[in-house]
Coordinates of N, CA and C in Angstrom, one line a residue:
X1 N 86.7 -119.1 59.6 CA 86.4 -118.1 60.4 C 88.4 -117.8 60.3
X2 N 88.5 -116.6 60.2 CA 89.9 -116.0 60.3 C 90.1 -115.4 61.2
X3 N 91.1 -115.8 62.1 CA 91.4 -115.2 63.1 C 93.0 -114.6 63.2
X4 N 93.7 -113.6 63.7 CA 95.0 -112.8 63.4 C 96.1 -113.4 64.4
X5 N 95.5 -114.2 65.5 CA 96.7 -114.8 66.6 C 97.3 -115.7 65.8
X6 N 98.5 -115.8 66.1 CA 99.7 -116.7 65.7 C 100.7 -115.8 64.7
X7 N 101.3 -116.6 63.9 CA 102.5 -116.0 63.0 C 102.0 -115.9 61.7
X8 N 102.5 -114.7 61.0 CA 102.2 -114.6 59.5 C 103.8 -113.9 58.9
X9 N 103.7 -114.3 57.8 CA 105.1 -114.1 56.9 C 104.5 -113.5 55.6
X10 N 105.4 -112.2 55.1 CA 104.6 -111.7 53.8 C 105.5 -112.4 52.7
X11 N 105.2 -111.9 51.4 CA 105.9 -112.3 50.3 C 107.0 -111.9 50.3
X12 N 107.3 -110.5 51.0 CA 108.9 -110.1 51.0 C 109.7 -110.3 52.3
X13 N 109.2 -111.3 53.1 CA 109.7 -111.9 53.9 C 109.9 -111.2 55.4
X14 N 108.7 -110.3 55.6 CA 108.2 -109.6 56.7 C 107.6 -110.7 57.5
X15 N 107.6 -110.2 59.1 CA 107.0 -111.4 59.6 C 106.2 -110.8 60.8
X16 N 105.3 -111.0 61.1 CA 104.6 -110.5 62.2 C 103.8 -111.7 63.2
X17 N 104.0 -111.4 64.6 CA 103.3 -112.1 65.6 C 102.5 -111.3 66.3
X18 N 101.1 -112.1 66.3 CA 100.3 -111.7 67.0 C 100.2 -112.5 68.1
X19 N 100.6 -111.9 69.5 CA 100.7 -112.6 70.6 C 99.4 -112.7 71.7
X20 N 98.7 -111.3 71.4 CA 97.6 -111.5 72.4 C 96.5 -110.8 71.5
X21 N 95.5 -111.6 71.6 CA 94.2 -111.3 70.8 C 92.9 -111.3 72.1
X22 N 92.5 -110.1 72.2 CA 91.6 -109.8 73.6 C 90.0 -110.2 72.9
X23 N 89.3 -110.2 73.8 CA 87.9 -110.6 73.7 C 87.5 -109.4 72.5
X24 N 87.6 -108.2 72.9 CA 87.1 -106.8 72.1 C 87.8 -107.0 70.7
X25 N 88.6 -107.7 70.4 CA 89.3 -107.6 68.8 C 90.7 -107.0 68.9
X26 N 91.0 -106.4 70.2 CA 92.1 -105.9 70.2 C 93.6 -106.6 70.1
X27 N 94.7 -106.3 69.6 CA 95.7 -107.2 69.4 C 96.9 -106.7 69.7
X28 N 98.1 -107.3 70.2 CA 99.4 -106.9 70.1 C 100.3 -107.9 70.1
X29 N 101.3 -107.6 69.5 CA 102.6 -108.4 69.0 C 103.8 -107.7 68.8
X30 N 104.4 -108.4 67.9 CA 105.7 -107.9 67.3 C 105.9 -107.8 66.0
X31 N 106.6 -107.2 65.0 CA 106.7 -107.3 63.6 C 108.2 -107.0 63.3
X32 N 108.8 -107.9 62.6 CA 109.9 -107.8 61.8 C 110.0 -107.5 60.4
X33 N 110.6 -106.5 59.9 CA 110.5 -106.6 58.4 C 111.7 -107.6 57.6
X34 N 111.3 -107.7 56.4 CA 112.2 -108.7 55.7 C 113.5 -108.0 55.4
X35 N 114.5 -108.9 54.5 CA 115.7 -108.4 53.9 C 115.9 -107.0 53.0
X36 N 114.5 -106.5 52.4 CA 114.6 -105.6 51.6 C 114.2 -104.2 52.1
X37 N 114.7 -103.9 53.2 CA 114.6 -102.6 54.0 C 115.2 -101.6 54.0
X38 N 116.1 -101.7 53.3 CA 117.3 -100.8 52.9 C 118.5 -100.9 54.0
X39 N 119.1 -99.7 54.4 CA 120.0 -99.8 55.0 C 120.0 -99.6 56.5
X40 N 119.0 -99.6 57.0 CA 118.7 -99.4 58.3 C 118.7 -100.6 59.1
X41 N 119.4 -100.4 60.3 CA 119.2 -101.8 61.2 C 118.0 -101.6 62.0
X42 N 117.1 -102.7 62.0 CA 115.7 -102.5 62.2 C 115.6 -103.8 63.1
X43 N 115.2 -103.2 64.6 CA 115.0 -104.3 65.6 C 113.5 -104.8 65.6
X44 N 113.2 -106.0 66.0 CA 112.0 -106.6 66.2 C 111.1 -105.2 66.9
X45 N 109.8 -104.8 66.5 CA 109.3 -103.5 66.8 C 108.0 -104.0 67.2
X46 N 107.2 -103.4 68.0 CA 106.1 -103.5 68.9 C 104.6 -103.2 67.6
X47 N 103.7 -104.0 68.0 CA 102.8 -103.5 67.2 C 101.4 -103.5 67.8
X48 N 100.5 -102.8 67.7 CA 99.2 -102.6 68.5 C 97.7 -102.7 67.2
X49 N 96.9 -103.1 67.2 CA 95.7 -103.2 66.7 C 94.5 -103.6 67.0
X50 N 93.5 -103.7 66.2 CA 92.3 -104.4 66.3 C 91.8 -104.9 64.8
X51 N 91.0 -105.9 65.4 CA 90.3 -106.8 64.4 C 88.5 -106.7 64.5
X52 N 87.8 -106.4 63.5 CA 86.6 -106.4 63.5 C 85.8 -107.8 64.1
X53 N 84.8 -107.7 64.6 CA 84.2 -108.7 65.7 C 84.1 -109.9 64.0
X54 N 84.7 -111.1 64.7 CA 84.6 -112.2 63.8 C 83.4 -112.6 63.7
X55 N 82.2 -112.3 64.5 CA 80.9 -112.5 64.7 C 80.0 -111.9 63.5
X56 N 80.6 -110.7 63.0 CA 80.1 -110.1 62.4 C 80.4 -110.2 60.7
X57 N 81.6 -110.8 60.5 CA 82.1 -111.1 59.1 C 83.3 -112.3 59.4
X58 N 83.0 -113.3 59.1 CA 83.9 -114.4 59.1 C 85.4 -113.9 58.4
X59 N 85.3 -113.1 57.5 CA 86.6 -112.6 56.8 C 87.0 -111.1 57.2
X60 N 87.2 -110.8 58.6 CA 87.2 -109.7 59.2 C 88.2 -108.7 58.7
X61 N 87.7 -107.2 58.7 CA 88.7 -106.4 58.7 C 89.7 -105.9 60.0
X62 N 91.2 -105.5 59.5 CA 91.8 -105.5 60.6 C 92.6 -104.1 60.4
X63 N 93.3 -103.6 61.3 CA 94.2 -102.6 61.3 C 95.3 -102.6 62.4
X64 N 96.4 -102.1 62.2 CA 97.7 -102.0 63.2 C 98.6 -101.4 62.8
X65 N 99.1 -100.7 63.9 CA 100.1 -99.9 64.0 C 101.6 -100.3 64.4
X66 N 102.8 -100.2 63.7 CA 104.0 -100.6 64.1 C 105.0 -99.2 64.3
X67 N 105.4 -99.5 65.5 CA 106.3 -98.0 66.0 C 107.7 -98.8 66.0
X68 N 108.5 -98.3 64.8 CA 109.8 -99.1 64.4 C 111.0 -98.5 65.6
X69 N 111.8 -99.7 65.7 CA 112.5 -99.4 66.7 C 113.8 -99.2 66.0
X70 N 114.3 -97.9 65.6 CA 115.5 -97.6 64.6 C 116.4 -96.7 65.6
X71 N 117.9 -97.0 65.2 CA 118.8 -95.9 65.7 C 118.6 -94.5 65.0
X72 N 118.5 -94.5 63.8 CA 118.9 -93.4 62.8 C 117.2 -92.5 62.8
X73 N 116.3 -92.8 63.1 CA 115.2 -91.9 62.6 C 113.6 -92.5 63.3
X74 N 112.7 -91.7 63.4 CA 111.4 -92.0 64.0 C 110.6 -92.3 62.8
X75 N 109.9 -93.5 63.0 CA 109.0 -94.0 61.7 C 107.9 -94.9 62.5
X76 N 106.6 -94.6 62.0 CA 105.4 -95.2 62.1 C 104.7 -96.0 61.0
X77 N 104.6 -97.2 60.9 CA 103.6 -97.6 59.8 C 102.0 -98.1 60.4
X78 N 101.3 -97.7 59.6 CA 100.0 -98.3 59.6 C 99.3 -99.2 58.7
X79 N 98.9 -100.4 59.0 CA 98.3 -101.1 58.1 C 96.8 -101.4 58.3
X80 N 96.3 -101.6 57.1 CA 94.8 -101.8 57.2 C 94.6 -103.1 56.1
X81 N 93.6 -103.7 56.5 CA 93.4 -105.0 55.4 C 92.5 -105.8 55.8
X82 N 92.3 -106.9 55.2 CA 91.2 -108.2 55.4 C 92.1 -109.3 55.6
X83 N 91.2 -110.0 56.5 CA 91.8 -111.4 56.5 C 90.8 -112.3 55.7
X84 N 91.6 -113.3 55.0 CA 90.7 -114.1 54.0 C 90.7 -115.6 54.2
X85 N 89.7 -116.6 54.2 CA 89.9 -118.1 54.2 C 89.6 -118.5 52.8
X86 N 90.5 -119.2 52.4 CA 90.4 -119.6 50.8 C 89.7 -120.9 51.0
X87 N 89.5 -121.3 49.9 CA 88.5 -122.6 49.8 C 89.1 -123.8 50.4
X88 N 90.5 -123.9 50.4 CA 91.4 -125.0 51.1 C 91.4 -124.4 52.7
X89 N 90.8 -123.5 53.2 CA 90.9 -123.3 54.6 C 92.1 -122.4 55.2
X90 N 92.9 -122.1 54.0 CA 94.2 -121.4 54.4 C 93.8 -119.8 54.5
X91 N 94.3 -119.0 55.7 CA 94.0 -117.9 56.2 C 95.1 -116.8 55.2
X92 N 94.7 -115.7 55.0 CA 95.8 -115.1 54.2 C 95.3 -113.6 54.5
X93 N 96.3 -112.8 54.6 CA 95.8 -111.3 55.1 C 96.3 -110.5 53.6
X94 N 95.4 -109.6 53.5 CA 95.6 -108.9 52.2 C 95.5 -106.9 53.0
X95 N 96.6 -106.4 52.6 CA 96.6 -105.2 53.4 C 97.4 -104.1 52.7
X96 N 97.1 -102.8 53.0 CA 97.6 -101.6 52.6 C 98.5 -101.0 53.4
X97 N 99.5 -100.2 53.4 CA 100.2 -99.8 54.3 C 100.4 -98.3 54.1
X98 N 100.9 -97.5 55.0 CA 101.2 -96.1 55.2 C 102.3 -95.7 56.2
X99 N 103.6 -95.5 55.4 CA 104.6 -95.1 56.2 C 105.1 -93.5 56.7
X100 N 105.2 -93.2 57.7 CA 105.3 -92.0 58.1 C 106.8 -92.0 59.1
X101 N 107.5 -90.9 58.5 CA 109.0 -90.8 59.3 C 108.8 -89.3 59.7
X102 N 109.7 -89.2 60.6 CA 109.9 -87.6 61.2 C 110.4 -86.8 60.3
X103 N 109.9 -85.6 60.2 CA 110.1 -84.6 59.2 C 111.3 -83.5 59.8
X104 N 112.3 -82.9 59.4 CA 113.0 -82.0 60.0 C 112.2 -80.9 60.2
X105 N 111.2 -80.2 59.1 CA 110.7 -79.0 59.2 C 109.3 -79.0 58.2
X106 N 108.7 -78.3 58.4 CA 107.2 -78.3 57.7 C 107.3 -78.3 56.1
X107 N 108.5 -77.5 55.8 CA 109.2 -77.6 54.5 C 109.4 -79.2 53.8
X108 N 109.5 -79.9 54.9 CA 110.0 -81.3 54.6 C 108.9 -82.1 54.4
X109 N 107.9 -81.8 55.0 CA 106.7 -82.6 55.6 C 106.2 -83.5 54.3
X110 N 106.4 -82.8 52.9 CA 105.8 -83.3 51.7 C 106.4 -84.7 51.3
X111 N 107.7 -85.1 52.1 CA 108.2 -86.5 51.7 C 108.4 -87.2 52.9
X112 N 107.8 -87.1 53.9 CA 107.9 -87.8 55.1 C 106.8 -88.9 55.1
X113 N 105.6 -89.1 54.1 CA 104.8 -90.1 54.2 C 105.0 -90.7 53.0
X114 N 105.0 -92.1 53.1 CA 105.0 -93.3 52.0 C 103.9 -94.0 51.8

């Protein structure tokens, strides 16, 4: 069975710590990006999300939002993925993300989402 509580590290050096996992599948914690994030100074940022009931699927679907703590701009990223348990018992997360930063105007909206 796959549970999100604990510390996770990505292939790019990002780190996610899920410190609170509620009985309803909700969770919170913190996220710190790896060295390949560009020229921004990014502090550890809060995250909140939810995990599908592990009783329904032993390899549950999850989602979470990170509200970045940046000096220069406002950014939010949403992640959606699934937790897998390999044949050796190791848990891995596979996810996709969508980043949104504040646009100066509606004409700049097209480049605000990656």
